[in-house]
Amino acid sequence: MRDAFIDELCRQAEQRSNVILIVGDLGYSVVEPFAARFPDRFFNAGVAEQNMLGLAAGMASEGCHVFAYSIANFPTFRCAEQFRNDVDYHQLAVTVVAVGGGLAYGNLGYSHHAVQDFGLMRLFPQTLIAAPGDPLEARACLRYLLDHPQPSYFRLGKAGEVAVHPEVPSVAPGQWLQVVAERGAASARLSTGTMLHRTLASHRERDTPLPEDLFTMPLWGAGCKDSQAAQLARYGCVETWEDHYLDGGFGSWLREAAALSGSPTRIRSRFLRPDQTLGHTA
Amino acid sequence: MTQDLARRIRINALSMVARARASHIGSALSIADIVAVLYGDILRVDPRRPDWAERDRFILSKGHACVAVYAALAEQGFFPTEWLDTYGAVDSPLLNHVSHTVPGVEFSTGSLGHGLPFAAGKALALWTRGQTSRVFALLSDGELDEGSNWEALLFAAHHGLSNLTAIIDFNNLQSLDTVDNTLRLAPLADKFAAFGWAVREIDGHSHDALREALSAVPWDGKRPCMLVAHTVKGKGVSFMENKVEWHYRAPDAAQLEQALAEQGGGADA
Ligand SMILES: Cc1ncc(C[n+]2csc(CCOP(=O)(O)OP(=O)(O)O)c2C)c(N)n1
């Protein structure tokens, strides 16, 4: 997925001269294609995430769309206030890109587990979260963000995620993107990010014969919480899947959306528990 | 000319904080001369076109000293001076930390340590585009405790951002005590020089010195410029000068009267 992201970024940068990539001294064997093709639009800010985000905001204030790339918690928690004040408040076109969502870097330890990042990034009212489930969703999300420049958080898996969709889907904030449709389904599974693969696998292996629909939501955030009522109303039960803690996560976001709209749909959630990360590897 | 602008900045700033019962008058008086010389003589800006693409960019990183900048912007015609009278009211456009929703303000600050990285980003973008606009950032000395500044200092020097000038309001006072008693910065100019910036040190209340230094940037044509401006917190009001309490207090009616009387076209103002 990382490679699809960089490939798409290169393609888009070909047409859009305002695309800038800043990395926080990370991205070995990923970002080189961009750096090679656009040497004057590629910067390594060094191991200095606060400055990286400030720089990104400053460049975006001059019309650039800046992608600030790092891994796990470094471009989010380490510089959360720079994102809050400089990027989100000023409504600037900065996309923070974090590789290694969830436990993708599991054996690197807790420092590299991005399991609270949704909780942080969905606090920002102007910010859109992109958590693609496969390389095609990654391309779709990237195109969407370039067409709708805004503060955004792009959560990538690592490498090796296979394509689920047959082609690049069209995506929109809060949209449920259908992966499996079964006739007469009264319940649905809804995943965000690379949990799509686990959801799909568990859907195929499930022992209940009841029909069930499967969706992924690659784009969501504070600004589209009020768009969920119609989708929720189609099902008696929805199960969310995410590689993130329950608190502040995607399932919590959907619960808030359901509660705000008075939806009677029952929501169950699959999520990571702290004991799966603290003191443990994946 | 800039002496008169500085005088009007001080008068406005004092009246604003007195009316609003707001803090930070000492911080504003400390930079009144720097801001006056910038807006009076240095910055290429156009009050009728605050977004003019070719303008110079000015970032106030010590956002708590906003009244000095609001006053300067109003005096230069960016918005009506009557707005200044609303300072402190709930619906005032002029928030108590400098706010980008105000015409002429590039960037909202209030949390210290954000201005220099942002300014460096602007300088980098302008340079990448081949634009000749310059970026000026005004920082406090206590603010230099924040590591983000040192990250930006490294970056700007490494990339030779000669279109970036930082000014340090070195008044040697911060929130509770002197800089020397909090986290020593000396030898400050040497630190900046060691980081690869072109450095000059001046009296930050001397308009001639400010003008001479700021009109000559970039000093060596290839490095970012750092102007260490030695100042006095509360400058221009005898009983406020160099007193921590005037980081917080607002003058009462009698104090305001005395403070304004001291601005009457005297030697400094
Ligand atoms: C990140 C951050 N921490 C703390 C504060 C609270 N604060 C406001 S002004 C200030 C220090 C004042 O001293 P200095 O920075 O030297 O500015 P001066 O008032 O002397 O201009 C502090 C700690 C803040 N605004 N931002």
Coordinates of C-alpha atoms and ligand atoms in Angstrom, one line a residue:
Chain A
M1 CA 0.0 0.0 0.0
R2 CA 2.9 2.3 0.7
D3 CA 4.1 1.8 -2.8
A4 CA 0.7 2.4 -4.3
F5 CA 0.5 5.6 -2.3
I6 CA 3.9 6.9 -3.5
D7 CA 3.2 5.8 -7.1
E8 CA -0.1 7.7 -7.1
L9 CA 1.5 10.7 -5.4
C10 CA 4.1 10.8 -8.2
R11 CA 1.4 10.5 -10.9
Q12 CA -0.6 13.3 -9.3
A13 CA 2.5 15.5 -8.7
E14 CA 3.2 15.3 -12.5
Q15 CA 0.0 17.3 -13.1
R16 CA -0.1 19.3 -9.9
S17 CA 3.0 21.4 -9.4
N18 CA 2.0 22.4 -5.8
V19 CA 2.4 18.9 -4.4
I20 CA 5.2 18.7 -1.9
L21 CA 6.5 15.8 0.1
I22 CA 8.3 16.3 3.4
V23 CA 9.5 13.3 5.3
G24 CA 10.7 13.0 8.9
D25 CA 13.8 11.1 8.1
L26 CA 11.8 8.0 7.2
G27 CA 10.6 6.3 4.0
Y28 CA 13.7 4.3 3.0
S29 CA 12.9 2.3 -0.2
V30 CA 9.4 3.9 -0.4
V31 CA 9.8 7.6 -1.1
E32 CA 12.7 7.4 -3.5
P33 CA 10.6 7.5 -6.7
F34 CA 9.1 10.8 -5.7
A35 CA 12.5 12.2 -4.5
A36 CA 14.1 11.2 -7.8
R37 CA 11.4 12.7 -10.0
F38 CA 10.7 15.9 -8.0
P39 CA 13.9 16.7 -6.2
D40 CA 12.9 20.3 -5.7
R41 CA 9.6 19.3 -4.1
F42 CA 11.0 16.7 -1.7
F43 CA 12.4 17.7 1.7
N44 CA 13.8 15.6 4.5
A45 CA 13.0 17.7 7.7
G46 CA 15.2 15.4 9.7
V47 CA 14.1 13.8 13.0
A48 CA 12.1 16.9 13.9
E49 CA 8.4 16.4 13.7
Q50 CA 7.3 19.7 15.3
N51 CA 9.2 21.6 12.7
M52 CA 8.1 19.3 10.0
L53 CA 4.5 20.1 10.7
G54 CA 5.2 23.8 11.1
L55 CA 7.0 23.9 7.8
A56 CA 4.2 22.0 6.2
A57 CA 1.7 24.5 7.4
G58 CA 3.8 27.4 6.3
M59 CA 4.2 25.9 2.8
A60 CA 0.5 25.1 2.6
S61 CA -0.3 28.7 3.5
E62 CA 1.5 29.7 0.3
G63 CA -0.6 27.4 -1.9
C64 CA 1.2 24.1 -1.6
H65 CA -0.5 20.8 -0.8
V66 CA 2.0 19.3 1.6
F67 CA 2.3 15.6 2.4
A68 CA 4.2 15.1 5.7
Y69 CA 5.3 11.5 5.9
S70 CA 6.5 9.6 8.9
I71 CA 5.6 6.4 10.8
A72 CA 3.2 5.5 13.6
N73 CA 2.9 8.2 16.3
F74 CA 5.7 10.5 15.2
P75 CA 3.7 12.8 12.8
T76 CA 0.7 12.8 15.1
F77 CA 1.2 12.6 18.8
R78 CA 4.7 14.1 18.8
C79 CA 3.5 17.2 17.1
A80 CA -0.2 17.2 18.0
E81 CA -0.3 20.9 18.8
Q82 CA 1.3 21.9 15.6
F83 CA -1.4 19.9 13.8
R84 CA -4.1 21.4 16.0
N85 CA -3.1 25.1 15.7
D86 CA -1.1 25.4 12.6
V87 CA -2.9 23.0 10.3
D88 CA -6.4 22.3 11.4
Y89 CA -7.2 25.8 12.8
H90 CA -5.8 27.5 9.7
Q91 CA -7.6 25.0 7.5
L92 CA -4.4 24.3 5.5
A93 CA -3.9 21.6 2.9
V94 CA -1.5 19.5 4.9
T95 CA -1.9 15.7 4.7
V96 CA -0.1 13.9 7.5
V97 CA 0.8 10.5 6.3
A98 CA 1.5 7.8 8.9
V99 CA 2.7 4.4 7.8
G100 CA 2.2 1.5 10.1
G101 CA -1.4 2.0 11.4
G102 CA -2.5 -0.3 14.1
L103 CA 0.0 -3.1 14.8
A104 CA 1.6 -3.1 11.4
Y105 CA 4.9 -2.5 13.2
G106 CA 3.9 -4.8 16.0
N107 CA 7.3 -6.3 16.8
L108 CA 8.9 -2.9 17.0
G109 CA 7.1 -2.4 20.3
Y110 CA 4.7 0.0 21.9
S111 CA 6.4 3.1 20.6
H112 CA 5.5 2.0 17.1
H113 CA 1.9 0.9 17.7
A114 CA -0.5 3.4 16.2
V115 CA -3.5 2.4 18.2
Q116 CA -4.7 5.8 19.5
D117 CA -4.1 7.9 16.4
F118 CA -7.8 7.9 15.2
G119 CA -8.7 9.1 18.7
L120 CA -6.3 12.1 18.4
M121 CA -6.9 13.0 14.7
R122 CA -10.7 12.8 14.8
L123 CA -10.7 15.5 17.5
F124 CA -9.8 18.1 14.9
P125 CA -13.0 19.6 13.4
Q126 CA -11.6 20.5 10.0
T127 CA -9.7 17.3 9.5
L128 CA -10.6 14.3 7.3
I129 CA -9.2 10.9 8.1
A130 CA -8.2 8.6 5.2
A131 CA -7.7 5.0 6.2
P132 CA -7.7 3.0 3.0
G133 CA -8.3 -0.7 3.1
D134 CA -6.3 -1.7 0.1
P135 CA -4.0 -0.1 -2.5
L136 CA -6.9 1.0 -4.7
E137 CA -8.6 2.7 -1.8
A138 CA -5.3 4.4 -1.1
R139 CA -5.2 5.8 -4.6
A140 CA -8.8 6.9 -4.4
C141 CA -8.3 8.6 -1.1
L142 CA -5.3 10.4 -2.4
R143 CA -7.2 11.7 -5.5
Y144 CA -10.0 12.8 -3.3
L145 CA -7.8 14.8 -1.0
L146 CA -6.0 16.5 -3.9
D147 CA -9.4 17.4 -5.4
H148 CA -10.5 18.6 -2.0
P149 CA -7.5 20.1 -0.3
Q150 CA -7.9 20.3 3.5
P151 CA -6.3 19.2 6.7
S152 CA -6.1 15.5 6.6
Y153 CA -4.6 12.4 8.2
F154 CA -3.7 9.5 5.9
R155 CA -3.2 6.3 7.7
L156 CA -1.4 3.6 5.7
G157 CA -0.8 0.0 6.5
K158 CA 2.7 -1.2 5.7
A159 CA 3.4 -3.2 2.6
G160 CA 1.9 -6.3 1.0
E161 CA -1.8 -5.5 1.3
V162 CA -3.5 -7.2 -1.7
A163 CA -6.1 -5.4 -3.8
V164 CA -9.7 -6.1 -2.8
H165 CA -11.5 -3.8 -5.2
P166 CA -11.5 -4.6 -8.9
E167 CA -10.6 -1.0 -9.7
V168 CA -10.0 2.4 -8.1
P169 CA -13.3 3.0 -6.3
S170 CA -15.0 6.4 -6.0
V171 CA -14.9 7.5 -2.4
A172 CA -16.4 10.3 -0.3
P173 CA -16.3 11.2 3.4
G174 CA -18.7 9.1 5.5
Q175 CA -19.5 6.8 2.5
W176 CA -20.0 3.1 3.1
L177 CA -18.1 1.4 0.3
Q178 CA -19.7 -2.0 -0.5
V179 CA -17.4 -5.0 -0.7
V180 CA -19.9 -7.8 -0.3
A181 CA -23.7 -7.6 -0.9
E182 CA -25.9 -10.5 0.2
R183 CA -29.6 -10.7 -0.6
G184 CA -31.8 -9.8 2.4
A185 CA -28.9 -8.9 4.7
A186 CA -30.1 -7.5 8.0
S187 CA -26.7 -7.0 9.5
A188 CA -23.4 -5.5 8.2
R189 CA -19.7 -5.4 8.9
L190 CA -18.0 -2.1 8.4
S191 CA -14.3 -1.8 8.6
T192 CA -11.9 1.1 8.2
G193 CA -8.3 0.8 7.1
T194 CA -6.5 -2.4 6.5
M195 CA -8.9 -4.3 8.8
L196 CA -10.7 -4.8 5.5
H197 CA -8.7 -7.9 4.9
R198 CA -9.5 -9.4 8.3
T199 CA -13.2 -8.5 8.0
L200 CA -13.3 -10.1 4.6
A201 CA -11.6 -13.3 5.8
S202 CA -13.8 -13.6 8.8
H203 CA -16.8 -13.0 6.7
R204 CA -15.9 -15.9 4.5
E205 CA -15.2 -18.2 7.4
R206 CA -18.3 -17.3 9.5
D207 CA -20.4 -20.1 10.8
T208 CA -23.7 -18.1 10.9
P209 CA -25.6 -18.7 7.6
L210 CA -27.5 -15.4 7.9
P211 CA -26.9 -13.0 5.1
E212 CA -24.6 -10.1 5.9
D213 CA -23.2 -7.2 3.9
L214 CA -19.7 -6.0 4.0
F215 CA -18.5 -2.4 3.8
T216 CA -15.3 -0.4 4.2
M217 CA -15.2 3.3 5.1
P218 CA -11.9 4.8 3.9
L219 CA -12.8 8.5 4.5
W220 CA -14.3 9.8 7.7
G221 CA -13.9 12.3 10.5
A222 CA -15.5 14.9 12.7
G223 CA -17.1 16.7 9.8
C224 CA -19.2 13.8 8.4
K225 CA -20.6 12.3 11.5
D226 CA -24.1 13.5 10.6
S227 CA -24.1 11.6 7.3
Q228 CA -24.6 8.1 8.8
A229 CA -28.3 7.9 9.6
A230 CA -29.5 6.5 6.2
Q231 CA -26.9 3.8 6.1
L232 CA -27.4 2.7 9.7
A233 CA -31.2 2.6 9.1
R234 CA -30.7 -0.2 6.6
Y235 CA -29.5 -2.7 9.2
G236 CA -30.6 -4.0 12.6
C237 CA -27.0 -4.6 13.6
V238 CA -23.7 -3.2 12.4
E239 CA -20.3 -4.5 13.5
T240 CA -17.3 -2.2 13.2
W241 CA -13.8 -3.5 12.7
E242 CA -10.6 -1.5 13.4
D243 CA -7.0 -2.0 14.5
H244 CA -7.3 0.7 17.2
Y245 CA -8.4 1.0 20.8
L246 CA -12.1 1.3 21.4
D247 CA -11.7 4.7 23.1
G248 CA -11.7 7.4 20.4
G249 CA -11.8 4.9 17.6
F250 CA -13.9 4.2 14.6
G251 CA -16.5 2.2 16.4
S252 CA -16.9 5.0 18.9
W253 CA -17.2 7.5 16.1
L254 CA -20.0 5.4 14.6
R255 CA -21.7 5.1 18.0
E256 CA -21.6 8.9 18.4
A257 CA -23.1 9.3 14.9
A258 CA -25.8 6.8 15.7
A259 CA -26.6 8.4 19.1
L260 CA -26.8 11.9 17.6
S261 CA -29.2 10.7 14.9
G262 CA -31.3 8.6 17.3
S263 CA -30.6 5.5 15.3
P264 CA -31.9 2.3 16.9
T265 CA -29.3 0.2 15.0
R266 CA -27.3 -2.0 17.3
I267 CA -23.6 -1.5 17.0
R268 CA -21.0 -4.0 18.0
S269 CA -17.3 -3.4 17.7
R270 CA -14.1 -5.3 17.1
F271 CA -11.1 -3.4 18.3
L272 CA -7.7 -3.8 19.9
R273 CA -7.5 -4.0 23.6
P274 CA -4.6 -2.4 25.5
D275 CA -3.4 -5.8 26.7
Q276 CA -2.8 -6.7 23.0
T277 CA -0.2 -3.9 22.7
L278 CA 1.2 -3.2 26.2
G279 CA 4.1 -5.5 26.8
H280 CA 3.2 -7.6 23.8
T281 CA 4.1 -7.8 20.2
A282 CA 1.6 -8.4 17.5
Chain B
M1 CA 8.1 58.8 11.2
T2 CA 8.6 55.4 12.8
Q3 CA 9.1 57.2 16.1
D4 CA 5.6 58.6 15.8
L5 CA 4.2 55.2 14.8
A6 CA 5.9 53.6 17.8
R7 CA 4.4 56.3 20.0
R8 CA 0.9 55.6 18.6
I9 CA 1.4 51.8 19.0
R10 CA 2.3 52.4 22.7
I11 CA -0.7 54.7 23.3
N12 CA -3.1 52.3 21.5
A13 CA -1.7 49.2 23.3
L14 CA -2.0 50.8 26.7
S15 CA -5.5 52.0 26.1
M16 CA -6.5 48.6 24.7
V17 CA -5.2 46.5 27.6
A18 CA -6.5 49.0 30.2
R19 CA -10.0 48.9 28.7
A20 CA -10.0 45.1 28.3
R21 CA -8.3 44.5 31.7
A22 CA -5.9 42.3 29.6
S23 CA -2.4 41.0 30.3
H24 CA 0.8 41.3 28.4
I25 CA 1.3 45.0 28.1
G26 CA 5.0 44.6 29.1
S27 CA 5.4 42.2 26.2
A28 CA 3.8 44.6 23.7
L29 CA 5.8 47.7 24.8
S30 CA 8.9 45.6 24.5
I31 CA 8.3 45.2 20.7
A32 CA 6.7 48.5 19.9
D33 CA 9.8 49.9 18.3
I34 CA 10.6 46.8 16.4
V35 CA 7.0 46.6 15.0
A36 CA 7.0 50.3 14.2
V37 CA 10.2 50.1 12.2
L38 CA 9.0 46.9 10.4
Y39 CA 5.6 48.4 9.4
G40 CA 6.9 51.9 8.9
D41 CA 10.0 51.3 6.9
I42 CA 10.8 47.6 6.1
L43 CA 7.8 45.5 5.2
R44 CA 6.5 45.7 1.6
V45 CA 2.8 45.3 2.4
D46 CA -0.3 47.0 1.1
P47 CA -3.2 47.7 3.5
R48 CA -5.7 47.7 0.6
R49 CA -4.5 44.3 -0.5
P50 CA -3.6 42.2 2.6
D51 CA -3.3 39.1 0.4
W52 CA -1.1 40.7 -2.3
A53 CA 1.0 37.8 -3.5
E54 CA 4.3 39.8 -3.6
R55 CA 4.0 41.1 0.0
D56 CA 6.5 40.5 2.7
R57 CA 5.2 38.1 5.3
F58 CA 5.4 39.0 9.0
I59 CA 4.8 36.4 11.7
L60 CA 4.4 37.4 15.3
S61 CA 5.4 34.2 17.2
K62 CA 5.0 35.8 20.6
G63 CA 1.3 36.1 20.0
H64 CA 0.5 37.3 23.5
A65 CA 2.0 40.7 22.5
C66 CA -0.7 41.1 19.8
V67 CA -1.9 44.6 20.8
A68 CA 1.3 46.0 19.4
V69 CA 0.6 44.4 16.0
Y70 CA -3.1 45.2 16.0
A71 CA -2.2 48.8 16.7
A72 CA 0.3 48.9 13.9
L73 CA -2.0 47.3 11.4
A74 CA -4.8 49.8 12.3
E75 CA -2.5 52.7 12.1
Q76 CA -1.3 51.5 8.7
G77 CA -4.9 51.2 7.4
F78 CA -5.4 47.5 7.3
F79 CA -8.6 47.9 9.3
P80 CA -10.4 50.9 11.0
T81 CA -8.8 52.1 14.2
E82 CA -12.2 51.9 15.9
W83 CA -11.7 48.1 15.9
L84 CA -9.0 48.7 18.5
D85 CA -11.7 49.9 20.9
T86 CA -13.4 46.5 20.8
Y87 CA -10.3 44.7 22.1
G88 CA -11.4 42.4 25.0
A89 CA -15.1 42.3 24.0
V90 CA -16.5 38.9 23.4
D91 CA -17.4 39.5 19.8
S92 CA -14.3 41.5 18.9
P93 CA -12.4 40.3 15.9
L94 CA -9.2 41.1 17.9
L95 CA -8.6 38.1 20.1
N96 CA -6.0 38.3 22.9
H97 CA -3.5 36.3 20.9
V98 CA -2.7 37.4 17.4
S99 CA -5.4 36.0 15.0
H100 CA -5.2 35.3 11.3
T101 CA -8.8 36.4 10.9
V102 CA -7.7 40.0 11.3
P103 CA -6.7 41.7 8.0
G104 CA -2.9 41.8 7.7
V105 CA -2.2 39.0 10.2
E106 CA -0.6 36.0 8.5
F107 CA -0.7 33.4 11.2
S108 CA -2.4 32.9 14.6
T109 CA -0.2 32.1 17.5
G110 CA -0.5 32.0 21.2
S111 CA 1.3 28.8 21.9
L112 CA 5.0 29.7 21.9
G113 CA 7.4 28.0 19.6
H114 CA 5.1 27.8 16.5
G115 CA 6.1 30.9 14.6
L116 CA 9.6 30.1 13.3
P117 CA 8.8 26.7 11.8
F118 CA 5.8 28.2 10.0
A119 CA 7.9 31.1 8.8
A120 CA 10.5 28.8 7.6
G121 CA 7.8 26.9 5.6
K122 CA 6.7 30.1 4.1
A123 CA 10.2 31.1 3.2
L124 CA 10.8 27.7 1.7
A125 CA 7.6 27.8 -0.4
L126 CA 8.4 31.3 -1.7
W127 CA 12.0 30.4 -2.5
T128 CA 10.8 27.2 -4.3
R129 CA 8.5 29.4 -6.4
G130 CA 11.2 31.9 -7.1
Q131 CA 9.4 34.7 -5.4
T132 CA 11.3 37.6 -3.9
S133 CA 9.0 38.2 -0.9
R134 CA 10.7 38.1 2.4
V135 CA 9.6 36.5 5.7
F136 CA 10.1 38.1 9.1
A137 CA 9.4 36.3 12.3
L138 CA 9.4 38.0 15.7
L139 CA 10.1 35.7 18.7
S140 CA 10.5 36.3 22.4
D141 CA 13.5 35.1 24.4
G142 CA 11.6 32.8 26.8
E143 CA 10.1 31.2 23.7
L144 CA 13.5 29.9 22.8
D145 CA 13.1 27.3 25.6
E146 CA 10.9 25.5 23.1
G147 CA 12.8 22.9 21.1
S148 CA 10.7 23.4 18.0
N149 CA 12.6 26.7 17.4
W150 CA 15.9 24.9 17.4
E151 CA 14.6 22.3 14.9
A152 CA 13.6 25.2 12.7
L153 CA 17.0 26.9 13.1
L154 CA 18.7 23.8 11.9
F155 CA 16.4 23.5 8.9
A156 CA 16.6 27.1 7.8
A157 CA 20.3 27.2 8.0
H158 CA 20.7 23.8 6.2
H159 CA 18.6 25.0 3.4
G160 CA 20.1 28.5 3.2
L161 CA 16.8 30.3 3.6
S162 CA 18.2 33.8 3.1
N163 CA 14.7 35.2 2.6
L164 CA 14.0 34.5 6.3
T165 CA 14.8 36.9 9.1
A166 CA 14.1 36.2 12.7
I167 CA 14.1 38.8 15.3
I168 CA 14.5 38.0 19.0
D169 CA 12.9 40.4 21.5
F170 CA 15.7 39.8 24.1
N171 CA 14.2 41.5 27.1
N172 CA 15.6 39.0 29.5
L173 CA 12.2 38.5 31.3
Q174 CA 9.8 35.7 30.9
S175 CA 6.7 34.6 32.9
L176 CA 8.1 34.2 36.4
D177 CA 11.6 35.4 36.4
T178 CA 14.5 36.5 34.3
V179 CA 15.8 34.4 31.4
D180 CA 19.1 34.1 33.3
N181 CA 17.3 32.6 36.3
T182 CA 15.0 30.4 34.2
L183 CA 17.0 28.8 31.4
R184 CA 20.1 30.7 30.5
L185 CA 20.4 31.5 26.8
A186 CA 23.8 33.2 26.9
P187 CA 25.8 33.3 24.8
L188 CA 22.7 33.6 22.5
A189 CA 24.3 35.2 19.5
D190 CA 27.0 32.6 19.5
K191 CA 24.4 29.8 19.6
F192 CA 22.7 31.2 16.5
A193 CA 26.0 31.7 14.8
A194 CA 27.0 28.1 15.6
F195 CA 23.6 27.0 14.1
G196 CA 24.7 28.6 10.8
W197 CA 22.7 31.9 10.8
A198 CA 24.0 35.3 10.0
V199 CA 23.7 37.1 13.3
R200 CA 23.6 40.8 14.4
E201 CA 23.0 42.2 17.8
I202 CA 21.5 45.6 18.3
D203 CA 19.6 47.9 20.7
G204 CA 16.1 46.9 19.9
H205 CA 14.7 50.3 20.8
S206 CA 17.0 52.2 18.5
H207 CA 15.1 52.9 15.3
D208 CA 18.3 53.7 13.4
A209 CA 19.9 50.4 14.4
L210 CA 16.7 48.5 13.6
R211 CA 16.3 50.2 10.2
E212 CA 19.9 49.7 9.3
A213 CA 19.9 46.0 10.1
L214 CA 16.5 45.1 8.7
S215 CA 16.9 47.1 5.5
A216 CA 20.1 45.2 4.7
V217 CA 18.8 41.6 4.9
P218 CA 20.0 39.1 3.8
W219 CA 23.2 40.3 5.2
D220 CA 25.5 37.9 3.4
G221 CA 23.1 36.9 0.6
K222 CA 23.1 33.2 1.5
R223 CA 22.2 32.5 5.1
P224 CA 19.0 33.2 7.1
C225 CA 19.3 36.3 9.3
M226 CA 19.0 36.5 13.1
L227 CA 18.6 39.9 14.7
V228 CA 19.1 39.7 18.4
A229 CA 17.4 42.9 19.6
H230 CA 18.2 43.8 23.2
T231 CA 15.0 45.3 24.7
V232 CA 13.4 46.3 27.9
K233 CA 10.1 44.7 28.8
G234 CA 7.5 47.4 29.5
K235 CA 9.7 49.9 27.6
G236 CA 8.5 53.5 27.6
V237 CA 6.4 53.4 30.8
S238 CA 8.7 54.1 33.8
F239 CA 6.8 52.0 36.3
M240 CA 6.4 49.0 34.0
E241 CA 9.9 48.7 32.8
N242 CA 11.7 45.5 33.6
K243 CA 8.9 44.3 36.0
V244 CA 7.5 40.8 35.8
E245 CA 4.2 41.9 37.2
W246 CA 3.4 43.8 34.0
H247 CA 3.3 40.6 32.2
Y248 CA 0.0 40.1 33.9
R249 CA -1.4 43.4 35.2
A250 CA -3.6 45.9 33.4
P251 CA -3.2 49.5 34.3
D252 CA -6.0 51.2 36.3
A253 CA -7.3 54.6 35.3
A254 CA -4.6 56.6 37.2
Q255 CA -1.8 54.3 35.9
L256 CA -3.1 54.6 32.4
E257 CA -3.2 58.4 32.7
Q258 CA 0.4 58.4 33.9
A259 CA 1.5 55.9 31.2
L260 CA -0.1 57.9 28.5
A261 CA 1.4 61.1 29.8
E262 CA 4.8 59.5 29.5
Q263 CA 4.2 59.0 25.8
G264 CA 3.9 62.7 25.0
G265 CA 6.5 63.0 22.3
G266 CA 9.3 62.4 24.7
A267 CA 12.8 61.3 24.0
D268 CA 12.1 57.6 23.4
A269 CA 8.6 57.6 22.0
Ligands
LIG1 C1 3.7 26.7 24.7 C2 3.4 27.8 25.7 N1 3.7 27.6 27.0 C3 3.4 28.5 27.9 C4 2.7 29.7 27.5 C5 2.3 30.7 28.5 N2 3.2 31.9 28.4 C6 2.7 33.0 27.8 S1 3.9 34.2 27.7 C7 5.1 33.2 28.4 C8 6.5 33.6 28.6 C9 6.7 35.1 28.5 O1 8.1 35.4 28.3 P1 8.7 35.5 26.9 O2 8.3 34.3 26.1 O3 10.1 35.9 27.0 O4 7.9 36.7 26.2 P2 7.8 38.3 26.7 O5 6.5 38.4 27.4 O6 8.9 38.6 27.5 O7 7.7 39.0 25.4 C10 4.5 32.0 28.8 C11 5.2 30.9 29.5 C12 2.4 29.8 26.1 N3 1.8 30.9 25.7 N4 2.8 28.9 25.2

